[in-house]
Coordinates of C-alpha atoms and ligand atoms in Angstrom, one line a residue:
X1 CA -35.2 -5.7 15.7
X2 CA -33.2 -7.3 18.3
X3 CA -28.8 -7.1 17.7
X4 CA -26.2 -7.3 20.5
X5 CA -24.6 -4.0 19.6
X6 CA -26.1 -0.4 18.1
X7 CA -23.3 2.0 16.5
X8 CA -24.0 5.4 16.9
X9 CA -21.9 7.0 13.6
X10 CA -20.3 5.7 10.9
X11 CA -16.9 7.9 10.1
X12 CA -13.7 6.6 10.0
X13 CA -14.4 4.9 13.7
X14 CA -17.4 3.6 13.6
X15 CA -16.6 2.0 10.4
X16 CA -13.3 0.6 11.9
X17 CA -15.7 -0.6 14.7
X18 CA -18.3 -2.1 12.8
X19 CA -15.7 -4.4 11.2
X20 CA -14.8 -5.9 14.5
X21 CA -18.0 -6.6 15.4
X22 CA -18.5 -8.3 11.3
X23 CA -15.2 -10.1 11.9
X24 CA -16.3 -11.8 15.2
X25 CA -19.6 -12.5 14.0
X26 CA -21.3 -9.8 16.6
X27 CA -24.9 -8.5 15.5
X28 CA -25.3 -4.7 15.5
X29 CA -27.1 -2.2 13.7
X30 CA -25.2 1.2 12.4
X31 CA -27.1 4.3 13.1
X32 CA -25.7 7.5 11.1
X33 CA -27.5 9.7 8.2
X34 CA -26.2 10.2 5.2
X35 CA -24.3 13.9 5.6
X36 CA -20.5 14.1 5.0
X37 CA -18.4 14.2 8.0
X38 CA -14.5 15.0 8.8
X39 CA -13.8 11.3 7.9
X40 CA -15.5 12.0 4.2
X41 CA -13.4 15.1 3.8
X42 CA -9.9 13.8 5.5
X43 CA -6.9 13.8 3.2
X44 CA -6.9 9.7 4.5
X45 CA -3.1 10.4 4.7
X46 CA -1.4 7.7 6.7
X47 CA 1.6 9.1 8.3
X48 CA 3.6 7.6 11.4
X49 CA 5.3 11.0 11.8
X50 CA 4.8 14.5 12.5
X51 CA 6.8 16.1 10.0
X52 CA 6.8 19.6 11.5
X53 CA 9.1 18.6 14.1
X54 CA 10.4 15.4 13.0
X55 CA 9.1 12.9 15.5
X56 CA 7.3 9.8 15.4
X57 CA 3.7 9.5 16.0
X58 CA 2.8 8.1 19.6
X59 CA 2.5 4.4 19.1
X60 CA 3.7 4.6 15.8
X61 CA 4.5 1.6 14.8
X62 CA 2.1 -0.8 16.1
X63 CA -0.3 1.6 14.8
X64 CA 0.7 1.1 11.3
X65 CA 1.2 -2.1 11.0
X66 CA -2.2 -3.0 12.2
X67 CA -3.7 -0.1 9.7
X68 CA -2.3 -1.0 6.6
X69 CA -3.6 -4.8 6.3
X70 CA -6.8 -3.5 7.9
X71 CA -7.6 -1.3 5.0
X72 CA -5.6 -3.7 2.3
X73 CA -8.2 -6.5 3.3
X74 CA -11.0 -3.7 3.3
X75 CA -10.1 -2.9 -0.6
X76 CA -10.2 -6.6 -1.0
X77 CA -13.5 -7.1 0.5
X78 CA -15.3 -3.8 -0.8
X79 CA -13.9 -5.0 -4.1
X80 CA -12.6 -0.9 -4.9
X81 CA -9.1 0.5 -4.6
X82 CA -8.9 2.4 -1.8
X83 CA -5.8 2.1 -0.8
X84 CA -2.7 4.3 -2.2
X85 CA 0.9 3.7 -0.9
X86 CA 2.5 7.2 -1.6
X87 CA 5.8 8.7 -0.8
X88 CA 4.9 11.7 1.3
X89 CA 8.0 14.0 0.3
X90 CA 8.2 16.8 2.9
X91 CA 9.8 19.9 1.8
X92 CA 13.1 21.5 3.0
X93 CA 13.3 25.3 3.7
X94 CA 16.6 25.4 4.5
X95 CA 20.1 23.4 4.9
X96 CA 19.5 23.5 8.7
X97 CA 16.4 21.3 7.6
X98 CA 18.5 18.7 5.4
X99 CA 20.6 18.1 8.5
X100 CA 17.9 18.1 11.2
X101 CA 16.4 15.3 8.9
X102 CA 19.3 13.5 8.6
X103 CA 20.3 13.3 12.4
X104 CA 16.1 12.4 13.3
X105 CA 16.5 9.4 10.0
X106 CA 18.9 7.9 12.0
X107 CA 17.4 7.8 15.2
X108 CA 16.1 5.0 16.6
X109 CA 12.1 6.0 16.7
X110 CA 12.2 7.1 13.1
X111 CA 14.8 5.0 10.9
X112 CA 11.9 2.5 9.7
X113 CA 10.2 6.0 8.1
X114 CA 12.3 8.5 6.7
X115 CA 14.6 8.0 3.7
X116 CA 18.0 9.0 5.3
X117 CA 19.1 10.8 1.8
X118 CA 17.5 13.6 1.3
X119 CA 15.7 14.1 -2.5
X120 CA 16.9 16.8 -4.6
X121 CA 14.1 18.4 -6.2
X122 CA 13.9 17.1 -9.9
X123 CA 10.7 18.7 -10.4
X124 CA 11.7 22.4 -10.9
X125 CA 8.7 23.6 -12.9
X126 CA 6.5 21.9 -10.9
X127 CA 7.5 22.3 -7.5
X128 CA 9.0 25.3 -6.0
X129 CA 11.8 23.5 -3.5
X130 CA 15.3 24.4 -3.8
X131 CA 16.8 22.3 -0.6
X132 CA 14.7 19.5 -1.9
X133 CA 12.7 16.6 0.0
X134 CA 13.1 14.3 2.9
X135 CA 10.7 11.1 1.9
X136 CA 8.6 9.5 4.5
X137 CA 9.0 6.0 3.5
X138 CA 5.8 3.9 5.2
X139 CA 3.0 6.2 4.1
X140 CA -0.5 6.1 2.0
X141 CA -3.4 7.6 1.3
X142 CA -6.9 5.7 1.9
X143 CA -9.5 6.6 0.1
X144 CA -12.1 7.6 2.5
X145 CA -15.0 9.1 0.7
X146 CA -15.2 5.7 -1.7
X147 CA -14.4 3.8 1.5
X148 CA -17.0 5.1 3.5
X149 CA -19.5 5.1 0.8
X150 CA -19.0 1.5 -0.6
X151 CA -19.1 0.4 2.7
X152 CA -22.2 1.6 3.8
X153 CA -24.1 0.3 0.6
X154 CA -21.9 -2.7 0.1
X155 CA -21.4 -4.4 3.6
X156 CA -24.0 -3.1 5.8
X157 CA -26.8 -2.1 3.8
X158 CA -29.4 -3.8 5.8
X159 CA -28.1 -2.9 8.9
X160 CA -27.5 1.0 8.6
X161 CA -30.4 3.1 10.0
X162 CA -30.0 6.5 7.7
X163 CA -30.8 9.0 10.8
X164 CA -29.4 11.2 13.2
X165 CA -30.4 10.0 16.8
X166 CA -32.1 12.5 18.9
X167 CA -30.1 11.2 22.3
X168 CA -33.2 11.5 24.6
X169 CA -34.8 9.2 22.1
X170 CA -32.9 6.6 23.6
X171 CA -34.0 4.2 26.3
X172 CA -31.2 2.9 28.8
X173 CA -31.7 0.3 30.9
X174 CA -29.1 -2.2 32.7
X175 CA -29.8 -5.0 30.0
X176 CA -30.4 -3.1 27.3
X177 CA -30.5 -0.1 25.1
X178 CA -33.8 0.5 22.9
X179 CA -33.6 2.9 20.2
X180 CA -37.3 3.2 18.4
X181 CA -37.9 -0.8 16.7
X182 CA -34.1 -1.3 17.6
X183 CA -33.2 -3.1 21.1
X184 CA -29.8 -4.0 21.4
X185 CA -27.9 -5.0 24.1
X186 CA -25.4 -2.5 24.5
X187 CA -24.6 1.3 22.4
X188 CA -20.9 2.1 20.6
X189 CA -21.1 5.9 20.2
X190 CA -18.4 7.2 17.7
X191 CA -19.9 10.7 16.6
X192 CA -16.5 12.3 16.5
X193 CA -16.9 16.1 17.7
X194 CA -21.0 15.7 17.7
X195 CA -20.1 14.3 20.3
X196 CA -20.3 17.4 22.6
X197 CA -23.9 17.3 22.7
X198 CA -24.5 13.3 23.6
X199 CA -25.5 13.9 27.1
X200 CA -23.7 10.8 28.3
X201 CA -20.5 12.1 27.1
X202 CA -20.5 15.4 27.5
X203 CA -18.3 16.2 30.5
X204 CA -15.2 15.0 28.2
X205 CA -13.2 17.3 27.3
X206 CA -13.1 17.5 23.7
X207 CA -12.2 20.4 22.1
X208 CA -12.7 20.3 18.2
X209 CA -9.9 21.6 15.9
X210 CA -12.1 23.1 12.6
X211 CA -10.5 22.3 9.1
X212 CA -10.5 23.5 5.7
X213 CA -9.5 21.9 2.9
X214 CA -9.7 22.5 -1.0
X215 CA -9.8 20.1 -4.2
X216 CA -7.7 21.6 -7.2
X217 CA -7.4 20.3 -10.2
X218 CA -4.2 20.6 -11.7
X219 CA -2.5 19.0 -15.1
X220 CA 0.4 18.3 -15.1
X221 CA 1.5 17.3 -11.4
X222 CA 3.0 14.2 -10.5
X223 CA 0.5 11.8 -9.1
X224 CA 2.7 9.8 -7.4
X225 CA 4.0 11.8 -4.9
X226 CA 1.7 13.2 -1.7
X227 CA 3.9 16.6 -1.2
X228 CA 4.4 18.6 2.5
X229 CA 5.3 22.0 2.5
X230 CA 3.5 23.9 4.6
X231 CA 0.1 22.4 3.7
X232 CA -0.6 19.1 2.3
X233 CA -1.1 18.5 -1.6
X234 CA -2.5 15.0 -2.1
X235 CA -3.0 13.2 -5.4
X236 CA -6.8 12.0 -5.8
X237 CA -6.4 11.0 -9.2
X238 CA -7.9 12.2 -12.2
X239 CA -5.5 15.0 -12.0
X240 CA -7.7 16.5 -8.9
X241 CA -5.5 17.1 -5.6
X242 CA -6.6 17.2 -2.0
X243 CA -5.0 20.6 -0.5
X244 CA -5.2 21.3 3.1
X245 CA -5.6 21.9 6.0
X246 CA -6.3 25.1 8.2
X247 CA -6.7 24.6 12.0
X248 CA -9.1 26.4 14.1
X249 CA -9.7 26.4 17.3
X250 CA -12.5 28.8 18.2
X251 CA -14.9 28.8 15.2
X252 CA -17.3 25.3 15.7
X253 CA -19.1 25.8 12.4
X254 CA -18.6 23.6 9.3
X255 CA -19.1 26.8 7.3
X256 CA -16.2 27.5 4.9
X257 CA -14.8 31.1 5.3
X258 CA -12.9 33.4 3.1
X259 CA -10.3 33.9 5.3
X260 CA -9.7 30.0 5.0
X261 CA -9.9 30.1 1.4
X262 CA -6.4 32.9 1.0
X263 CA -4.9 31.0 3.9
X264 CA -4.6 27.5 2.0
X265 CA -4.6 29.3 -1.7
X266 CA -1.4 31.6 0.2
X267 CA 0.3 28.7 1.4
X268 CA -0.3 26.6 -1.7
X269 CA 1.5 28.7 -3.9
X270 CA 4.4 28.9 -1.8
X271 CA 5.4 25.4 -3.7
X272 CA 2.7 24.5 -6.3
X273 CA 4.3 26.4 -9.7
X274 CA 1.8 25.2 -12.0
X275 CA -1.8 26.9 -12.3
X276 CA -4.8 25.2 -11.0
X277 CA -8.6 25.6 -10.8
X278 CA -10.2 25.6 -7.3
X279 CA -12.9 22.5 -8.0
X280 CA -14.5 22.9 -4.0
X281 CA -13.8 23.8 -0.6
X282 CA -15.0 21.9 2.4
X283 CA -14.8 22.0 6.4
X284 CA -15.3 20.0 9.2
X285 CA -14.5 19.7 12.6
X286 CA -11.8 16.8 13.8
X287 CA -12.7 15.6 17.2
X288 CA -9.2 16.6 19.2
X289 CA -9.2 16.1 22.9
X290 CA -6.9 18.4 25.6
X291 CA -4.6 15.6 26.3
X292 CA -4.2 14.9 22.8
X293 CA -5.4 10.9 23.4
X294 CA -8.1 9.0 22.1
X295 CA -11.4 8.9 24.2
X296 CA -12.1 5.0 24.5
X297 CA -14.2 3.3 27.5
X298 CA -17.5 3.0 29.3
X299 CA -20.0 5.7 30.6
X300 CA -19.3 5.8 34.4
X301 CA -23.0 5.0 35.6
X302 CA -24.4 2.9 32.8
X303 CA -22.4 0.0 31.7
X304 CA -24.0 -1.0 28.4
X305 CA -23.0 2.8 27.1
X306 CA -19.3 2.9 25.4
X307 CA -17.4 5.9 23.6
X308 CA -15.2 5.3 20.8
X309 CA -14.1 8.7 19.9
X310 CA -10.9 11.4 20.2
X311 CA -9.0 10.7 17.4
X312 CA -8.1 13.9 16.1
X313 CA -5.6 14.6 13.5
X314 CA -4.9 10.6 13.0
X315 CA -8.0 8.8 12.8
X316 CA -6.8 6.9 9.6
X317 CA -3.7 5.7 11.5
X318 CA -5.2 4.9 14.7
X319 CA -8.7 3.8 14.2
X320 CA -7.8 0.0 13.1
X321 CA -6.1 -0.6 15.8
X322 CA -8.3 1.6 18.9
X323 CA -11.5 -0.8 17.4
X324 CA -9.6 -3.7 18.3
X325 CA -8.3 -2.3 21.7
X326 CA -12.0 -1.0 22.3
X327 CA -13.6 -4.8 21.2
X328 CA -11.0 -6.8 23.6
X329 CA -12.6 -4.9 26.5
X330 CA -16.4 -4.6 25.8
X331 CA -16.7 -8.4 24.7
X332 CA -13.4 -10.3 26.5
X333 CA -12.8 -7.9 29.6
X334 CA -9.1 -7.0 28.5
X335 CA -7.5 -3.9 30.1
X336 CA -7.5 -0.9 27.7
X337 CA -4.6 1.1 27.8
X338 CA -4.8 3.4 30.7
X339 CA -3.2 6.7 27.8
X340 CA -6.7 6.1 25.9
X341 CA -9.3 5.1 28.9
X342 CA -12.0 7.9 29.4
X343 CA -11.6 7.3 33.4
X344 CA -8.7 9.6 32.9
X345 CA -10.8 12.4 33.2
X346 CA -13.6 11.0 35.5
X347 CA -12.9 11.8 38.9
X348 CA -12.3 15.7 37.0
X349 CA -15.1 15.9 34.7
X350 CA -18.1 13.9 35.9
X351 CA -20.2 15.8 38.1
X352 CA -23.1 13.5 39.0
Ligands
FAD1 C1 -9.7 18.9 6.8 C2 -9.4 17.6 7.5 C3 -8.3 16.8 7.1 C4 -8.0 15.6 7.7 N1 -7.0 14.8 7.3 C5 -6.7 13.7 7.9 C6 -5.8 12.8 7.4 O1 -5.2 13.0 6.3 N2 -5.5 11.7 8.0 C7 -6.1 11.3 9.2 O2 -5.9 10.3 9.8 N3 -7.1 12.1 9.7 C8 -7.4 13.3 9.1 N4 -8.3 14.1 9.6 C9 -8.9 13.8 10.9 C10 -10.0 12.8 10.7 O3 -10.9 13.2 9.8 C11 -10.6 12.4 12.0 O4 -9.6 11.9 12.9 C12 -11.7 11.3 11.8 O5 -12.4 11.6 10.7 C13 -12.6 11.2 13.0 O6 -13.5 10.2 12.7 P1 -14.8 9.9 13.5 O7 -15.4 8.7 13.0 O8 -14.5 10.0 15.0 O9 -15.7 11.2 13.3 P2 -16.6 11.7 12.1 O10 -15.9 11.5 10.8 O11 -16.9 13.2 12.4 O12 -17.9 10.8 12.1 C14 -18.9 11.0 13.0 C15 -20.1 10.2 12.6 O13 -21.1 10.2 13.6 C16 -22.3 10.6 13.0 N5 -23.2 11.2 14.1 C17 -22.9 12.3 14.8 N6 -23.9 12.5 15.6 C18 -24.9 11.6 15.4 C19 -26.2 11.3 15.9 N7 -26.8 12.0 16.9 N8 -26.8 10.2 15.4 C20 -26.3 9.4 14.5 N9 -25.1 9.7 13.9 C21 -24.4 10.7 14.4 C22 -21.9 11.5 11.9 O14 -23.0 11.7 10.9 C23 -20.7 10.7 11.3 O15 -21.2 9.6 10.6 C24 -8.7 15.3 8.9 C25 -9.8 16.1 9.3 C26 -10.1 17.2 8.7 C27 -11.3 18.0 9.1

């Protein structure tokens, strides 16, 4: 099978990358197997801000307003709702808070985000939140599992390969990349932290940030509200609720632990009043990088090779718009961004 491009991966950016090349009418072929990964488990929250500290998100704005069409016009075309746009309501712990939130509302960076009045916390029984809420205004939830699922057997069906790739499987030449039956012209990977063992790519430094997560169900909750205290506790309807997530920075494993368990179940019922039932716990490992910036670009030797990876805690947000960044400079030479460009690190990392 000849196609122009081969996609190594298909979480949340391979997916995002994939539809650039369907948009623009690009032949490629997706090769990823079937097994969950930290796009499948995210809480798909889209949030422009960091609401431990009150900031915006870097890039912020342009992110979101090229992510939310993206995945409105994905709902349309996968024909499925996955697309939620929910309040996220972040919890006070003290007046100190309700003012701090006030003063960053008003603020320049943040005024299209945050409510400037401050929710008092109707919810009593339900919520445990005495200084109330500050509510993030441009926020939603995307649906990942259903949209990475319907995707696959919906719109790419007969250009998936269900496999893992063994890299030295792979045949590189100038012209082209051959993959088994597959020859394509050139190779996308976006393998998020697997990434540490492609051996094109593996003098980046990416780190890995493990995460936990649980899904309760609980009756009673409103599901119209994602809530912030000091987890998240996400409506997934059906009165089920994603709860999460732990941060790890030592243990590579997608094992769930105990100790993960009590930390999210501990933190949970600082706010959650009402009782619940544990329905599963999962964990995976978000691809973070040391500078905190995506990983976009070309291998250094080998020109036809591409990474499309680092997007650690904000993959939902950033994805859309990184795939179109990333598609400008493979196919129409445009500059990327030199925050985001992998030669950051080459004259560091790359030791050949
Ligand atoms: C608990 C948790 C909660 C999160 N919540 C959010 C959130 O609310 N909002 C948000 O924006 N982000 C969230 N994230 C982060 C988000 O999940 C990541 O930013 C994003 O999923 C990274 O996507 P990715 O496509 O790069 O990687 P992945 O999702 O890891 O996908 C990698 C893909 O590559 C494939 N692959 C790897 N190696 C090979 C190979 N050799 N051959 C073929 N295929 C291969 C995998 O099978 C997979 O398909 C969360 C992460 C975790 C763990």
């Amino acid at each position: 099978m000849n196609v122009d491009t081969l996609i190594v991966g298909l979480g949340i950016v391979g997916l995002n990358y994939a539809e650039q090349l369907r948009k623009n009418n690009i032949d490629f072929v997706v090769i990823a197997p079937e097994e969950q990964s930290a796009s499948h488990i995210a809480a798909g929250i889209v949030n422009p801000t960091v609401l431990k500290r009150f900031n915006a998100v870097w890039n912020a704005e342009i992110f979101l307003n090229c992510a939310l069409p993206v995945y409105n016009n994905l709902e349309v075309l996968l024909g499925t709702k996955i697309l939620y746009r929910l309040p996220i309501h972040r919890i006070f712990n003290s007046t100190q808070e309700q003012n701090e939130w006030g003063i960053a509302a008003s603020s320049a960076a943040l005024e299209k985000f945050l409510n400037k009045e401050w929710i008092s916390n109707n919810r009593q029984l339900e919520i445990n939140a005495p200084y109330g809420f500050g509510a993030v205004k441009q926020s939603a939830r995307v649906d990942t599992q259903r949209l990475l699922t319907d995707y696959r057997t919906k719109i790419i069906l007969d250009r998936i390969v269900s496999e893992k790739i063994n890299h030295q499987d792979l045949g590189v030449e100038d012209g082209s990349i051959t993959y088994k039956d597959i020859k394509a012209k050139k190779v996308v990977f976006c393998q998020g932290y697997s990434s540490v063992v492609n051996p094109y790519f593996n003098y980046l430094p990416l780190i890995g940030s493990k995460g936990e997560m649980l899904i309760i169900e609980c009756e009673a909750l409103s599901e119209q509200v994602i809530y912030k205290g000091p987890i998240f506790l996400s409506p997934m309807g059906n009165y089920k609720y994603w709860v999460g997530a732990t941060f790890d920075r030592t243990d590579k494993s997608t094992k769930t632990s105990i100790n993960g368990r009590e930390w999210l179940i501990s933190k949970l019922n600082q706010f959650l009043k009402l009782p619940y039932t544990i329905l599963e716990q999962r964990a995976e490992i978000r691809a973070t990088v040391q500078d905190r910036r995506p990983l976009l670009g070309v291998h250094p030797k080998h020109k036809n090779m591409f990474i499309f990876n680092g997007v650690g805690t904000r993959g939902v947000l950033m994805s859309p718009l990184l795939s179109q960044w990333l598609f400008e400079f493979i196919e129409n030479n445009k500059k990327l961004p030199a925050s985001v460009n992998i030669n950051r690190f080459e004259n560091k990392y790359f030791r050949n």
